[in-house]
Each structure stands twice: as C-alpha cells, then as structure tokens.
XYZ file of C-alpha atoms in Angstrom:
585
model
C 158.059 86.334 33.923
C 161.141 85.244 35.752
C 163.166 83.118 33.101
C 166.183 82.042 35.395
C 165.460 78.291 35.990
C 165.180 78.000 32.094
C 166.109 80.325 29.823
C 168.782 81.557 32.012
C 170.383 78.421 32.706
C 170.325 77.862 28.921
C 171.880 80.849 28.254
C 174.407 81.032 30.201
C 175.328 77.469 31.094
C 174.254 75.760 28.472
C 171.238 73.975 30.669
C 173.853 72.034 32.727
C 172.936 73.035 36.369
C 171.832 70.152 38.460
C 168.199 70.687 40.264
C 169.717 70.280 43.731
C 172.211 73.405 43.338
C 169.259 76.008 42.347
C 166.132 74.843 44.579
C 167.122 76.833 47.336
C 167.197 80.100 45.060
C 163.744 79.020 43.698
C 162.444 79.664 47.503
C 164.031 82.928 47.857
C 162.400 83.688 44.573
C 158.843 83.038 45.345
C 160.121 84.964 48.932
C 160.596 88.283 46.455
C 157.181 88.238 45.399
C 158.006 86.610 41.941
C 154.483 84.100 41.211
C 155.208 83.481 37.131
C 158.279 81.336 36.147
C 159.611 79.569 32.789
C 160.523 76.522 34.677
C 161.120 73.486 32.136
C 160.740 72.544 28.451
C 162.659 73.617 25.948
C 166.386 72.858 25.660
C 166.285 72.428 29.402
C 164.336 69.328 28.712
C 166.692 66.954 27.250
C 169.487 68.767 28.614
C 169.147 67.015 31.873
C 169.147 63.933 30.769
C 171.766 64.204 28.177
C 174.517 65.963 30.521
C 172.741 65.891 34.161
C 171.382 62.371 35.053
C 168.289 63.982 35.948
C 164.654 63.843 35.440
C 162.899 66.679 33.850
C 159.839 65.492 35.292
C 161.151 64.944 38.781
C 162.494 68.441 38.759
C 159.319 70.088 37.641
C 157.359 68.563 40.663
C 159.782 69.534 42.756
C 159.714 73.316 41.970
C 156.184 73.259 42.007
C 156.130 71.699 45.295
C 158.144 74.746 46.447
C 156.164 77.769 44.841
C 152.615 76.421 45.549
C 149.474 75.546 43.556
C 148.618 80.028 42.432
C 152.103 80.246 40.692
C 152.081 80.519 36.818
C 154.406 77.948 36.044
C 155.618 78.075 32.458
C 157.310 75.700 29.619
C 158.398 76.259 26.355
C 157.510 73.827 23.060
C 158.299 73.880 19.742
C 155.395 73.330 17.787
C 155.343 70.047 16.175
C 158.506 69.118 17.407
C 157.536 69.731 21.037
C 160.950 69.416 23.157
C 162.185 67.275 20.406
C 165.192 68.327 18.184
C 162.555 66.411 15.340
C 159.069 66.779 14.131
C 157.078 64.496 16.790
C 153.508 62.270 15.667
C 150.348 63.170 16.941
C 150.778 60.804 19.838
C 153.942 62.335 20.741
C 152.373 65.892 20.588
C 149.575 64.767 23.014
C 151.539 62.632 25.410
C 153.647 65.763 25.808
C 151.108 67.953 26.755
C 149.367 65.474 29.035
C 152.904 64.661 30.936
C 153.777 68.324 31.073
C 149.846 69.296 32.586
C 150.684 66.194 34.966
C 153.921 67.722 36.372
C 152.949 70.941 37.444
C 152.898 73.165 34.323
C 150.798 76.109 33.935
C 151.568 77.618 30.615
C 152.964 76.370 27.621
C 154.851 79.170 25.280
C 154.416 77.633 21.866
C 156.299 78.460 18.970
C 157.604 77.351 15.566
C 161.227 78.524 14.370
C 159.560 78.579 10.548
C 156.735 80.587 11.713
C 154.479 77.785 9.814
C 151.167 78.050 11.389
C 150.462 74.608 10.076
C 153.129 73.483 13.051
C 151.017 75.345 15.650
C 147.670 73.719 14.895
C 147.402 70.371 16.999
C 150.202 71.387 19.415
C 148.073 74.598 20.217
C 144.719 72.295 20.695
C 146.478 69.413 22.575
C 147.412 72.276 25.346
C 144.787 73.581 25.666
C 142.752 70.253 25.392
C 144.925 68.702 28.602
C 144.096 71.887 30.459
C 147.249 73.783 29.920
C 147.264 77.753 29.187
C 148.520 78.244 25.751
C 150.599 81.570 24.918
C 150.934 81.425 20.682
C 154.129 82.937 19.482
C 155.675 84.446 16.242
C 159.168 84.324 16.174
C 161.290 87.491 15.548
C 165.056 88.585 14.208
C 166.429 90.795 12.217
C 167.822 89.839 8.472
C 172.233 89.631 7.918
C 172.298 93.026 5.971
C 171.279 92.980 2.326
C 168.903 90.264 3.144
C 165.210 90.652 1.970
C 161.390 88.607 1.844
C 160.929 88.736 5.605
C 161.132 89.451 9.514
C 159.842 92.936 8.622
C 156.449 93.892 10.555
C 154.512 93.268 7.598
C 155.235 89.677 7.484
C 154.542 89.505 11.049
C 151.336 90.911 10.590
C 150.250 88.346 7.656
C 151.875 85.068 10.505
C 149.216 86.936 13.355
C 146.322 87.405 10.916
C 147.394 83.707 9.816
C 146.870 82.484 13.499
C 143.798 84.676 13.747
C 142.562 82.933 10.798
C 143.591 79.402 11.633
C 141.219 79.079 14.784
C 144.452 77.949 16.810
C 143.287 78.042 20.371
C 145.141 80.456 22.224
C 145.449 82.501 25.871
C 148.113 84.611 25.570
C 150.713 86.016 22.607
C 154.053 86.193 22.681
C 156.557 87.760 19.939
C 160.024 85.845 20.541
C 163.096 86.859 19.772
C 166.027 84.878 20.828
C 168.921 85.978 19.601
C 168.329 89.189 20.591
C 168.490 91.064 16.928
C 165.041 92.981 16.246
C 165.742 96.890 16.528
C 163.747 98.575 18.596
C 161.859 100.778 16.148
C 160.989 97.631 14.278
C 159.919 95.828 17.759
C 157.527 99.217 18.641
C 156.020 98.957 15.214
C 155.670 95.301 15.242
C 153.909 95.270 19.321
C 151.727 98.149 17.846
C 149.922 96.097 14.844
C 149.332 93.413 16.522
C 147.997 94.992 19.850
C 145.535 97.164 16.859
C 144.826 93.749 15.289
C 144.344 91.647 18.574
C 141.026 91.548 20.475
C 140.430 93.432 23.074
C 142.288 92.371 26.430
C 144.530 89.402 24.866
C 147.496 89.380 26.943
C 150.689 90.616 24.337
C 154.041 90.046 25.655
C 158.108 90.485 24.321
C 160.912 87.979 25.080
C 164.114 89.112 23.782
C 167.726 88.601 24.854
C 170.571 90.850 25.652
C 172.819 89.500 23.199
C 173.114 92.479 20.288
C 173.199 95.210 23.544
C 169.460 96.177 22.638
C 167.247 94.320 24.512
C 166.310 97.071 27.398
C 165.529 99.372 24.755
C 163.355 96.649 22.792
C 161.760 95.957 25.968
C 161.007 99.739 26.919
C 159.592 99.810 22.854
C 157.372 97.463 23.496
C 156.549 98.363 26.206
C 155.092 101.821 25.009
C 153.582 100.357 22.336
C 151.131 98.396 24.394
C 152.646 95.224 25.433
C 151.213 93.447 28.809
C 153.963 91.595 29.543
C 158.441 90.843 29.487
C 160.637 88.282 30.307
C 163.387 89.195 32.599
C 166.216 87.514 34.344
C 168.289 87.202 37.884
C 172.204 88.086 38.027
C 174.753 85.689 37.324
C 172.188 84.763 34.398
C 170.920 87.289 33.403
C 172.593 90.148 30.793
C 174.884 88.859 28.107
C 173.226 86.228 26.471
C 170.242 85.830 28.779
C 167.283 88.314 29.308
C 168.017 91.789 31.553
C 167.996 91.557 34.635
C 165.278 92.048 37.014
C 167.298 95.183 38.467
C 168.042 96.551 35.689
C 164.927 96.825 34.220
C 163.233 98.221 37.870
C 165.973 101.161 36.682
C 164.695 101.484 33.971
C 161.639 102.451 34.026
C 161.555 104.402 37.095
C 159.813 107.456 37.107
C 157.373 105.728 34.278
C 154.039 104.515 34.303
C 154.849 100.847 34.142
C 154.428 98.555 36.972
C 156.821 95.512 36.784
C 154.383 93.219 39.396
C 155.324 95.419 42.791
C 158.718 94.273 43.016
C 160.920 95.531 45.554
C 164.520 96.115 44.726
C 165.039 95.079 48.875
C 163.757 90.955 47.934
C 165.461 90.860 44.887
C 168.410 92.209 45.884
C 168.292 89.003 48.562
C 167.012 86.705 45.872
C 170.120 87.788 43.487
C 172.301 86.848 46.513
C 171.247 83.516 47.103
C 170.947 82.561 43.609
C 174.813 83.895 42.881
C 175.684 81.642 46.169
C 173.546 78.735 44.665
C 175.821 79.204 41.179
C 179.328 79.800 42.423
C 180.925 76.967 41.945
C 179.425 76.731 37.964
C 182.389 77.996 35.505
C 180.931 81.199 33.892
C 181.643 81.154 29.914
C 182.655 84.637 29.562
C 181.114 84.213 26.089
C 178.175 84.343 28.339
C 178.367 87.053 29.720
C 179.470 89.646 26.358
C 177.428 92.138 24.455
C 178.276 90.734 20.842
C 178.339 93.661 17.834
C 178.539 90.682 15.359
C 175.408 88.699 16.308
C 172.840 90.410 14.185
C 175.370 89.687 11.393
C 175.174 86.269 12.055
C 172.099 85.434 14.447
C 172.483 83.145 17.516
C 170.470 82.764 20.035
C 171.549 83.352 23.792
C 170.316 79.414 24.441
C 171.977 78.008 21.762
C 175.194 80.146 21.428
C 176.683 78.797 24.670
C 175.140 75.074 24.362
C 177.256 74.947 21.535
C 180.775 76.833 22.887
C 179.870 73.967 25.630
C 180.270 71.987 23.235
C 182.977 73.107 21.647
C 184.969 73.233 24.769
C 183.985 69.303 25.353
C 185.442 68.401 22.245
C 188.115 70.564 21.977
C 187.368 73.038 19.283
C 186.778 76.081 20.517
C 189.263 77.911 18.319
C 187.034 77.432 15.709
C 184.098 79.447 17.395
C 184.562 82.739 15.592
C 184.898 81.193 11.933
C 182.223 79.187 12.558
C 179.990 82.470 13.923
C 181.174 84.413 10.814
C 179.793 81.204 8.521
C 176.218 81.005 9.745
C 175.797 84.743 8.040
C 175.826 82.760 4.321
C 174.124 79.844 6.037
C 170.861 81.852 7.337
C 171.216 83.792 3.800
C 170.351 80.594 1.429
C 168.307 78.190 3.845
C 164.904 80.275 3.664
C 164.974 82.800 6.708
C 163.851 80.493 9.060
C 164.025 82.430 12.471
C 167.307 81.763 15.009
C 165.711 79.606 17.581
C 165.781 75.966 18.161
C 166.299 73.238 16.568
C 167.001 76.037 13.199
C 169.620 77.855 15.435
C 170.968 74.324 15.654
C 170.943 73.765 12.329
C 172.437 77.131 11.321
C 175.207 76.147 13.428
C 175.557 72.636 12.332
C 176.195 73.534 8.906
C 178.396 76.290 9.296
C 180.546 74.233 11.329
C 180.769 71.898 8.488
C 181.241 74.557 5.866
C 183.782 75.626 8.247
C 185.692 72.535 8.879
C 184.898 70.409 5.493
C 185.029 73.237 3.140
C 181.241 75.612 1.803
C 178.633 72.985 1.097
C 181.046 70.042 1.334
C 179.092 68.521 3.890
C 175.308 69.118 4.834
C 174.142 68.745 8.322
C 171.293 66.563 8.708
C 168.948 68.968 10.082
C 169.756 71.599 7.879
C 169.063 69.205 4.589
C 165.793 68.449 5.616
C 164.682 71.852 6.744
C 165.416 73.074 3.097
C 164.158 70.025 1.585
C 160.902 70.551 3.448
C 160.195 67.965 6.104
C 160.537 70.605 9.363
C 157.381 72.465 7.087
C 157.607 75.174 5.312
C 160.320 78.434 5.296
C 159.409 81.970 5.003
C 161.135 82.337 1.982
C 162.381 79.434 -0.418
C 165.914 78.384 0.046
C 168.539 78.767 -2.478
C 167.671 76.524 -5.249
C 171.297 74.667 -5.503
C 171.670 74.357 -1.993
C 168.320 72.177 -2.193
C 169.716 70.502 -5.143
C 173.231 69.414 -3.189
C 171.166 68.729 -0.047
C 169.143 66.438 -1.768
C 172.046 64.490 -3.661
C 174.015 64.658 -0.172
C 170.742 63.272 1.869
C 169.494 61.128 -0.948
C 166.368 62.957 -0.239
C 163.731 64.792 -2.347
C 162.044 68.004 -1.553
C 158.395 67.672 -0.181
C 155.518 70.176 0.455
C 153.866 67.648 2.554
C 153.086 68.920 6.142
C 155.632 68.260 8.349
C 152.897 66.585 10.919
C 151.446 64.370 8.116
C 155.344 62.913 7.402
C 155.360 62.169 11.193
C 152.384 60.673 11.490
C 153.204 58.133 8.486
C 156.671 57.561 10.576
C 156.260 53.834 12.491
C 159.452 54.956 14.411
C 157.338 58.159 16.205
C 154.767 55.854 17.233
C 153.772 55.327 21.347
C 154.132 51.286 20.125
C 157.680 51.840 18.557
C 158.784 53.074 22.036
C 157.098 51.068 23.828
C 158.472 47.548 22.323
C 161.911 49.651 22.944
C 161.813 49.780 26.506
C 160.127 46.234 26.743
C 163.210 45.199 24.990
C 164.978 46.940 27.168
C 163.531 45.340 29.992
C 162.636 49.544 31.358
C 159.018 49.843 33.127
C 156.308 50.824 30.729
C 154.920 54.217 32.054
C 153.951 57.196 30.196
C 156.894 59.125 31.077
C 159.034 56.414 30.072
C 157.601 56.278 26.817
C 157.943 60.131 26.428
C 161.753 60.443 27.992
C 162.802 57.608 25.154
C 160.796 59.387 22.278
C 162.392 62.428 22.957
C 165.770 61.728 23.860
C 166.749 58.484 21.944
C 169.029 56.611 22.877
C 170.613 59.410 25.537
C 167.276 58.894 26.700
C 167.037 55.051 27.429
C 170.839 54.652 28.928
C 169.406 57.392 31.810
C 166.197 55.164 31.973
C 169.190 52.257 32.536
C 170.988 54.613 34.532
C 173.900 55.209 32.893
C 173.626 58.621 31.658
C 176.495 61.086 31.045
C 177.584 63.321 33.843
C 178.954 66.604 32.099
C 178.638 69.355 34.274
C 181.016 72.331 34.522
C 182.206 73.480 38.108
C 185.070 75.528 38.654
C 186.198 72.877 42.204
C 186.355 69.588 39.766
C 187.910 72.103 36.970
C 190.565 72.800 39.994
C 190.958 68.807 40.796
C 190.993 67.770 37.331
C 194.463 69.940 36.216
C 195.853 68.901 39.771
C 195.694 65.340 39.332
C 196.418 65.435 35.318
C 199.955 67.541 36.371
C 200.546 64.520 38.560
C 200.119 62.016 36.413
C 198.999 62.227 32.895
C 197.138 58.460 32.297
C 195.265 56.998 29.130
C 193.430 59.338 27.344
C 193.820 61.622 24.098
C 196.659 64.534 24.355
C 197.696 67.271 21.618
C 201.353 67.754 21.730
C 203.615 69.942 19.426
C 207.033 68.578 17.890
C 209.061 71.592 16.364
C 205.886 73.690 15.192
C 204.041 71.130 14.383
C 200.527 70.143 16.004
C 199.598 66.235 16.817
C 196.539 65.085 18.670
C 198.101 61.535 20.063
C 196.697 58.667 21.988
C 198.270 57.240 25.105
C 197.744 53.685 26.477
C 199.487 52.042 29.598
C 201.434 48.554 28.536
C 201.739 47.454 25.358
C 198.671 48.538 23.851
C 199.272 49.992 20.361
C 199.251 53.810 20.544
C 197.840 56.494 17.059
C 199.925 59.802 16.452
C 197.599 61.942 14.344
C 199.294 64.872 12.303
C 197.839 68.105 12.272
C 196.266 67.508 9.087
C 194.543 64.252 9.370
C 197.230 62.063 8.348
C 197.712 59.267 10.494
C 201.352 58.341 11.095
C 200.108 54.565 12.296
C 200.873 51.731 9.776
C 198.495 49.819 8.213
C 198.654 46.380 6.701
C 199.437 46.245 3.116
C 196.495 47.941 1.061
C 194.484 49.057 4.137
C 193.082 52.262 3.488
C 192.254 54.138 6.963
C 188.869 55.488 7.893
C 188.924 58.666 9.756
C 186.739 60.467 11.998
C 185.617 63.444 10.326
C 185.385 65.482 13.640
C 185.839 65.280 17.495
C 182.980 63.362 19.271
C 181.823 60.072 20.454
C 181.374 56.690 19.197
C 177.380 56.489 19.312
C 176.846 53.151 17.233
C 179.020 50.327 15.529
C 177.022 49.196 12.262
C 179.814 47.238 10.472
C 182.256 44.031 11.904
C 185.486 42.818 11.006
C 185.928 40.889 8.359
C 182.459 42.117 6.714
C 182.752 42.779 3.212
C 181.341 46.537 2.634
C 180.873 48.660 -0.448
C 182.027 52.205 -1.124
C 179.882 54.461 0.837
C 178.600 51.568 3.566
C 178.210 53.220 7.171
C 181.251 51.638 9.319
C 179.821 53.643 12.406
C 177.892 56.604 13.331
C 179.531 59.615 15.489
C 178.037 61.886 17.593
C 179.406 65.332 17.528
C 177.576 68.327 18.565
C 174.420 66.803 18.347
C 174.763 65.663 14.896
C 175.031 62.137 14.172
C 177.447 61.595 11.588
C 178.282 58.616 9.541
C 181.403 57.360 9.088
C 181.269 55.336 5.303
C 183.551 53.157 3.708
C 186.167 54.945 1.051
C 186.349 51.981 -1.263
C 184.929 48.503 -1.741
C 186.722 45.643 0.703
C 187.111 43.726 3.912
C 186.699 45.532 7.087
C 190.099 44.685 8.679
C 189.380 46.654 11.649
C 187.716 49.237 14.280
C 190.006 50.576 16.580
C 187.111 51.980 18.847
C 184.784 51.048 20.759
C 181.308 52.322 21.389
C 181.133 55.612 24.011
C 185.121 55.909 23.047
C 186.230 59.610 22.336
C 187.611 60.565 18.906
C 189.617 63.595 17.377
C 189.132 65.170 14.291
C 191.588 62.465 12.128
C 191.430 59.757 14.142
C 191.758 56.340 12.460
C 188.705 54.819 13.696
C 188.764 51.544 11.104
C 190.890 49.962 8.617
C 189.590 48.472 5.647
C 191.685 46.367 2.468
C-alpha cells in the first residue's frame, strides 16, 4: 500500500499539504501501476480543517475521481474514537463509517492505541455493516528498557486470540507499529504466530516506520515469516519518520522471491519526480527526515513526532523538543503501556511537555488523566497507582472500569441532536457531513463550516516573504528581545496602546493597580474561549479563560478570591508562556 497522501504527509509535514499541491502526483501514481492507497482518516482528517481550510470529504472524492472505481482506497480509524482525538457515541461511530463508505473509501485500517478489543467491537461491525472492508489491527512497540507486562509476542498473541474470540468482523489484519520501535526478531516471531493462528488465506500485513533505522529489516522479517502485505512510501516522504520508500524496498529484495505488485523502478522513478516537484515549495523539518537512536527510548510515532515540532515551531518552543522527548520515557513507564499511536502518542507528549515545563506531575494533561483514570478503556498494564491518585485530585475525576463506549453513549454532548442544535444555532446547513465535521472537530470544526478556518501551512516562498517584509518593518505582534543577557518576550502596539514586557521567568514587568494579582498564561498558544467578565466576582480556582496550546485546552483559573479587573486578550489573540492575560483584586 502506497501511504504518501496520508501517512506520509503526516509524517513528514505534519498533515499540512493542501489537496491542490499533491493531485497531480496522485495521477502519476496510479500512472506507475500503484491501485491501493491510504488516502484519508486519521490525523489527516482534522488536520485539514484545523490548519488547511479544506474539506476532508471534498478531497477524498476528488482522489477517487482520479484513480477510478478498482482502486483500494484506504482510511485509518481509531476504534471508538474514530478520527476523533475522544471516545465518539454509537451514532458518531456509524455516521463515520457511512460518510467515509459515501466518499470513496475502500478499506478502513482499524485500530485501538490500548489494544482493548472492547474499542474494536461496534467500530469493526459499523464498517463492515456500511459496506466498507475492514483490516483489524494490534498495535506494536517496543518497551523503554527495563520495562515489563507487555508488547512481547505473547501478549500479542492473547490481543489476536482476543479478536478471534470476540467475533469482530474482519477482512484483513494488520500489526501497526508507528513509531517504528519493534526489533525485527520480535516482529518475525510476532508475523509467525499469528499467520499459525490465523485461518487459512486471511490477508496479514506490517506497517512500520523508519524512525529507529529498522524498519527495512522489520519489513524483510515479516516478510519471511509469512506476511501478505507492507506499507511503503514515495521520496520526499518517505524514510525518516515515514515508511521506506518504494525504491528502496524494490532494492531490497531483489534477487528474492517476493513480488512487491510488478512495480517498475522506470514509473516510479517518474512518479517520485513529480511528487518531489508537487512538494518543493513545503519547508522540510529536517527532524523529518533523521534516523533517531533515542526513539525506542522514548517512543514517538513518525505522525505525531513532527505534528508536534509543527507545533512547537508555531508557538515558539522548539528548544524544548529534546527535554520534552527525553520526558515521555517516565511518562510511557507509569501510564499503563498503552501503545505510541494516536491520540496516546498525543497524550505521552502532552504530559511530558508539562512535566517538562511545570515541573514532574505538576500538571496533568487532560488526555493523559483520563486514559489512566479509565475513560479511553482499558491499558495493558495498570498505571502507576499515585499517578492515578494525582490525576484524579488534578481532574477531579475518579477511576472507572466502565467501557469507554458505554461512557460515550451516556454523553448528551456526543449525540447527532447535540450537533445538530449546534449548527442550527449556528445558522450552518444541516447535512450529515456537517454534523460529522462539527462532532469531530469542535469548534475548529464549525468556524471552517463558517469559513473562517486557520490557514497554517508551511512553504519555504511565504517563509522567504515573511522575514523580507518583517526586516522592513517590524509591526504589532509579539517579539523576544535580549537586554544584557537577559531574555524578554515583549508586546508591541502602534499609538498609544499600552504595551507588556515579560521577563524570562514569567514575571511581568507591567503595573497593576493596587492589590491586582496578575493571571498568566501558563504556555504559548491561543485564546480559544473567554468564560469570565470584568468586574465578575470569581473564587480561587474559577476558569478566567481556556487556552489552546498544542492541542490541549488549558484553563486559565483564578489565584485568589476577587473582582476580575481585567482581560487583556481577546479571543483568537496569541499568548507567550508568562503573559498577563487578566488582572484580578
């Protein structure tokens, strides 16, 4: 399978390439002989509507418009969460797989990041209900060394004799392993029990990434061991963090018995050439493009690893990249071995970004809480008991065993009727996709439905303009300046507005009336919601606002009881870490 319009794009740019710039390479593909593609779902779902201003759904009809009616095109879904970063209702699971039958989808590659079977269940039967092929997947890694209790073949074995078990409707299997971490021996081993324990002809494939500098050899493993199918990429997104490339892998196996769908290295060589033309102008991350040493230290994903140093680079942390990497080793240890792929890659990061920034279990990510509380389903292993005790006092949440489908379904706000009296109050046509695009993206999600969406794509020509014209003139905006060693993230208005200096440290060098006490932002983002207003009396601990930053939403509370004096933002504004956002006496 030919992962460049999805997994490749995800790997190496973070999902932000806009449909217009890679169609043309999608014709020169199907020209090579290529007939199976991943083509949508996934992170490359939301990611066009959050960064792109595009239309997942629009693009999807549009590729299959250009490959034709035989091609296998193919989607990825996350269980119970489908393309959601949360656990979705049964009407959300549905209405995805009807929308994504609708536009053009073949296959739907179906995994969840806990391995819980229980996740798998009604996804798995809702494909293959709407008509959809459905390839079943365990999710693979390797442990941080001296870490024990699972991702060893035998606990693969007892999550495939689970599926066996379960009844889950199913067409193909797939072992996925995203960051790239299983050793080969354990990947021949693994592809070797399960084609003994599969029946007869069921169609057993590998996805893996190049990130750890194994994945050829993983791939020629499994290979051997029995495996139908790989997943393989097209240079400038392929290696690194992405899948091998096509190329590479036709070298690799020459002179064996292996027959990678009659390619010929002629047609690729021309596909790789129009694609690279296609991409030129996209700024590489050279992040991207590495062989990392560390990563089965600390596992993350190809996907999610530059999604995040996107990020990063957005809100101006970068610098903090490799502590943060080095932090998710002790995150992954304690929160229950759930595998490296989203949303738990997310997660993984989330919190060691915290732990990094706000000081070891400070500060728990949202996501992170509630997968070691319980309500994502169930982890291989159980968490470290006192980080479910802080999570729990941080979340004001209790542990459950309830199945996280069942805690969905009792949700009002994952109903179809919850987003559909959204978008009738937001006066947005009532069509399926509508409905689906809201549910899954929020409120990202209705301001593209209104047409507003956020344009936050990376190419090296703006890059160019961007530097020339801030030489010239440097307007409004947020600068960091350094006064004799000393680092401070300012704010510059024209006129008279009133301008912030923020130290290095947090400490904001503005004055505030007599016993104000200033709210800060905890880290760089955007303003996503104003809850509070001035001159509202709050309590210690009352959300003033809630922040977006690197897809957490992050509430900004009160430090003491009083009168909201101020909020010197305004929704959509950008914030650095210490910015005084509100002032309250």
């Amino acid at each position: 399978m030919d992962t460049t319009f999805r997994d490749g794009f995800q790997s190496v740019f973070g999902g932000r390439v806009l449909m217009n710039d890679f169609l043309p390479a999608v014709e020169a593909a199907k020209m090579a002989g290529i007939n199976h593609f991943e083509f949508g779902g996934g992170a490359r779902f939301q990611s066009l509507y959050f960064y792109l201003r595009e239309d997942a759904f629009e693009m999807m009809d549009k590729f299959r418009s250009i490959v034709g009616e035989e091609a296998n095109l193919q989607t990825l879904a996350r269980g119970v969460n489908t393309v959601m970063l949360d656990t979705g209702s049964k009407e959300l699971i549905d209405l995805h797989a009807k929308m994504f039958k609708k536009h053009g989808t073949t296959t739907v590659r179906n995994f969840d990041a806990l391995n819980d079977i229980e996740n798998l269940k009604y996804s798995g039967e809702r494909i293959r209900h709407h008509g959809l092929k459905h390839e079943v997947v365990i999710t693979m890694m390797d442990l941080p060394p001296g870490c024990t209790g699972a991702h060893t073949v035998a606990f693969y074995e007892e999550k495939l004799r689970d599926i066996l078990d379960s009844g889950i409707p199913y067409d193909s299997v797939c072992f996925k392993d995203a960051s790239g971490t299983s050793n080969p021996q354990k990947v021949y081993a693994t592809i070797k029990m399960a084609r003994k324990l599969l029946p007869e002809g069921t169609h057993l494939r590998l996805h893996t990434h190049e990130t750890a500098g194994v994945s050829v050899s993983a791939y020629l493993a499994a290979l051997e061991a029995g495996a139908d199918g790989i997943d393989l990429a097209a240079s400038p997104v392929s290696g690194g963090t992405s899948q091998p490339d096509i190329l590479t892998m036709l070298h690799a196996t020459k002179g064996m018995h292996f027959d990678l769908g009659g390619l010929e290295i002629g047609k690729i060589l021309t596909y790789e050439k129009e694609l690279q033309g296609c991409l030129e102008d996209y700024f590489l991350p050279q992040e991207a493009t590495r062989v990392s040493p560390i990563i089965p230290f600390s596992p993350m994903p190809g996907g999610a690893l530059t999604a995040n140093t996107q990020m990063m680079r957005d809100n101006d942390m970068m610098d903090k990249f490799p502590a943060v990497i080095a932090a998710m080793q002790k995150v992954v240890e304690k929160g229950g071995y759930g595998t490296s792929v989203t949303p738990v890659s997310q997660f993984y990061f989330q919190q060691a970004l915290n732990n990094v920034v706000h000081g070891p279990w400070k500060v728990i990510a949202p996501g992170y809480g509630r997968m070691v509380l319980g309500y994502f389903g169930k982890t291989p292993v159980a968490p470290d008991p006192e980080i479910v005790k802080i999570a729990s006092e941080k979340l004001n949440l209790l542990p459950t065993k309830e199945k996280a489908l069942d805690l969905a379904n009792a949700d009002p706000e994952k109903s179809l009727e919850n987003w559909i009296q959204k978008l009738k109050e937001e006066k947005i046509a009532i069509t399926e996709e509508n409905i689906f695009i809201a549910a899954a993206c929020h409120e990202k999600g209705i301001a593209f439905l209104h047409g507003q969406g956020e344009l936050n794509v990376r190419k090296i020509s703006e890059m160019k303009t961007d530097c020339k014209e801030e030489n010239k003139n440097m307007g409004s905006g947020n600068y960091t300046v350094i006064v004799d060693g000393q680092k401070f993230s300012v704010q510059v208005a024209e006129g008279d507005n009133d301008i912030q200096v923020v130290a290095v440290d947090g400490e904001s060098t503005t004055k505030v009336a007599d016993g104000g006490v200033s709210i800060k932002a905890l880290l760089p983002g955007s303003v996503w919601k104003i809850v509070a207003t001035v001159g509202q009396m709050l309590q210690e601990g009352d959300v003033v606002m809630i922040l977006e930053s690197m897809k957490m939403e992050i509430d900004v509370v009160a430090p003491k009881a009083g009168i909201l004096q101020s909020i010197n933002v305004a929704t959509n504004d950008k914030v650095i870490e210490g910015q005084v956002v509100a002032v309250i006496g």
